[in-house]
Amino acid sequence: MDPLPVVEFPAVPFDPELKVPAVDLVTAGRPAAWIDDDHTPRGLRWAAARPAPTLLVSIDPAVGWTRSDVDRVLDWAARL
């Protein structure tokens, strides 16, 4: 299996809205699952406007990535 692409963000601290162009560049029109603890209004608009399948998964930063989150993404990907 090929390695997954890595999204490179600006140096911290940065405005979370700046994640959108970086994610857009890496996804390049392909289906994308974006897992984040801070989906911004710009990110929500970006996801809604994409022609490619897009899943936004909001993570509670106090809990982290859970088995339920993993299953949600795997189920979504299996339906592509």
PDB file of C-alpha atoms in Angstrom:
ATOM      1  CA  MET A   1       0.000   0.000   0.000  1.00  0.00           C
ATOM      2  CA  ASP A   2       1.281   3.455  -0.875  1.00  0.00           C
ATOM      3  CA  PRO A   3       1.820   5.872   2.008  1.00  0.00           C
ATOM      4  CA  LEU A   4      -0.944   8.345   2.640  1.00  0.00           C
ATOM      5  CA  PRO A   5      -0.293  11.955   1.665  1.00  0.00           C
ATOM      6  CA  VAL A   6       0.720  14.342   4.406  1.00  0.00           C
ATOM      7  CA  VAL A   7      -0.920  17.741   4.772  1.00  0.00           C
ATOM      8  CA  GLU A   8       1.614  20.371   5.722  1.00  0.00           C
ATOM      9  CA  PHE A   9       0.255  23.318   7.683  1.00  0.00           C
ATOM     10  CA  PRO A  10       1.934  26.649   8.389  1.00  0.00           C
ATOM     11  CA  ALA A  11       4.149  26.911  11.443  1.00  0.00           C
ATOM     12  CA  VAL A  12       2.281  27.171  14.729  1.00  0.00           C
ATOM     13  CA  PRO A  13       0.554  29.266  15.811  1.00  0.00           C
ATOM     14  CA  PHE A  14      -1.573  29.836  12.709  1.00  0.00           C
ATOM     15  CA  ASP A  15      -5.176  30.705  11.927  1.00  0.00           C
ATOM     16  CA  PRO A  16      -7.117  27.401  11.622  1.00  0.00           C
ATOM     17  CA  GLU A  17      -8.793  28.785   8.479  1.00  0.00           C
ATOM     18  CA  LEU A  18      -5.396  28.323   6.777  1.00  0.00           C
ATOM     19  CA  LYS A  19      -5.849  24.553   6.939  1.00  0.00           C
ATOM     20  CA  VAL A  20      -8.320  24.681   4.050  1.00  0.00           C
ATOM     21  CA  PRO A  21      -5.900  25.567   1.227  1.00  0.00           C
ATOM     22  CA  ALA A  22      -3.414  22.960   2.486  1.00  0.00           C
ATOM     23  CA  VAL A  23      -6.069  20.219   2.625  1.00  0.00           C
ATOM     24  CA  ASP A  24      -7.448  21.249  -0.757  1.00  0.00           C
ATOM     25  CA  LEU A  25      -4.005  20.975  -2.325  1.00  0.00           C
ATOM     26  CA  VAL A  26      -3.422  17.462  -1.003  1.00  0.00           C
ATOM     27  CA  THR A  27      -6.894  16.113  -1.786  1.00  0.00           C
ATOM     28  CA  ALA A  28      -6.720  17.357  -5.387  1.00  0.00           C
ATOM     29  CA  GLY A  29     -10.317  16.479  -6.222  1.00  0.00           C
ATOM     30  CA  ARG A  30     -10.149  12.981  -4.712  1.00  0.00           C
ATOM     31  CA  PRO A  31     -12.464  11.663  -2.009  1.00  0.00           C
ATOM     32  CA  ALA A  32     -11.312  12.935   1.360  1.00  0.00           C
ATOM     33  CA  ALA A  33     -12.015  12.269   5.016  1.00  0.00           C
ATOM     34  CA  TRP A  34     -10.865  15.206   7.117  1.00  0.00           C
ATOM     35  CA  ILE A  35     -10.485  14.409  10.808  1.00  0.00           C
ATOM     36  CA  ASP A  36      -9.995  17.490  12.969  1.00  0.00           C
ATOM     37  CA  ASP A  37     -10.875  19.017  16.319  1.00  0.00           C
ATOM     38  CA  ASP A  38     -11.593  22.421  14.754  1.00  0.00           C
ATOM     39  CA  HIS A  39     -13.606  22.374  11.530  1.00  0.00           C
ATOM     40  CA  THR A  40     -13.861  26.058  10.717  1.00  0.00           C
ATOM     41  CA  PRO A  41     -16.667  27.782   8.798  1.00  0.00           C
ATOM     42  CA  ARG A  42     -14.346  28.014   5.780  1.00  0.00           C
ATOM     43  CA  GLY A  43     -13.650  24.274   6.015  1.00  0.00           C
ATOM     44  CA  LEU A  44     -17.352  23.472   6.230  1.00  0.00           C
ATOM     45  CA  ARG A  45     -18.042  25.589   3.129  1.00  0.00           C
ATOM     46  CA  TRP A  46     -15.135  23.947   1.299  1.00  0.00           C
ATOM     47  CA  ALA A  47     -16.417  20.454   2.094  1.00  0.00           C
ATOM     48  CA  ALA A  48     -19.989  21.280   1.063  1.00  0.00           C
ATOM     49  CA  ALA A  49     -18.831  22.712  -2.278  1.00  0.00           C
ATOM     50  CA  ARG A  50     -16.493  19.851  -3.262  1.00  0.00           C
ATOM     51  CA  PRO A  51     -17.615  17.656  -6.160  1.00  0.00           C
ATOM     52  CA  ALA A  52     -15.648  14.718  -4.697  1.00  0.00           C
ATOM     53  CA  PRO A  53     -17.028  12.769  -1.731  1.00  0.00           C
ATOM     54  CA  THR A  54     -15.974  14.476   1.483  1.00  0.00           C
ATOM     55  CA  LEU A  55     -16.409  13.420   5.086  1.00  0.00           C
ATOM     56  CA  LEU A  56     -15.672  15.753   7.974  1.00  0.00           C
ATOM     57  CA  VAL A  57     -15.138  14.016  11.302  1.00  0.00           C
ATOM     58  CA  SER A  58     -15.052  16.240  14.357  1.00  0.00           C
ATOM     59  CA  ILE A  59     -12.825  14.971  17.144  1.00  0.00           C
ATOM     60  CA  ASP A  60     -13.130  16.005  20.771  1.00  0.00           C
ATOM     61  CA  PRO A  61      -9.600  17.168  21.670  1.00  0.00           C
ATOM     62  CA  ALA A  62     -10.111  15.974  25.254  1.00  0.00           C
ATOM     63  CA  VAL A  63     -10.892  12.437  24.025  1.00  0.00           C
ATOM     64  CA  GLY A  64      -8.980  12.080  20.748  1.00  0.00           C
ATOM     65  CA  TRP A  65      -9.487   9.683  17.856  1.00  0.00           C
ATOM     66  CA  THR A  66     -11.769   6.831  18.951  1.00  0.00           C
ATOM     67  CA  ARG A  67     -12.626   3.401  17.574  1.00  0.00           C
ATOM     68  CA  SER A  68     -16.052   4.784  16.681  1.00  0.00           C
ATOM     69  CA  ASP A  69     -14.384   7.532  14.612  1.00  0.00           C
ATOM     70  CA  VAL A  70     -12.203   4.978  12.832  1.00  0.00           C
ATOM     71  CA  ASP A  71     -15.236   2.810  12.061  1.00  0.00           C
ATOM     72  CA  ARG A  72     -17.133   5.819  10.717  1.00  0.00           C
ATOM     73  CA  VAL A  73     -14.332   6.641   8.271  1.00  0.00           C
ATOM     74  CA  LEU A  74     -13.859   3.009   7.237  1.00  0.00           C
ATOM     75  CA  ASP A  75     -17.608   2.578   6.638  1.00  0.00           C
ATOM     76  CA  TRP A  76     -17.685   5.786   4.584  1.00  0.00           C
ATOM     77  CA  ALA A  77     -14.665   4.710   2.537  1.00  0.00           C
ATOM     78  CA  ALA A  78     -16.147   1.262   1.887  1.00  0.00           C
ATOM     79  CA  ARG A  79     -19.194   2.895   0.291  1.00  0.00           C
ATOM     80  CA  LEU A  80     -17.149   4.921  -2.208  1.00  0.00           C
TER      81      LEU A  80
END
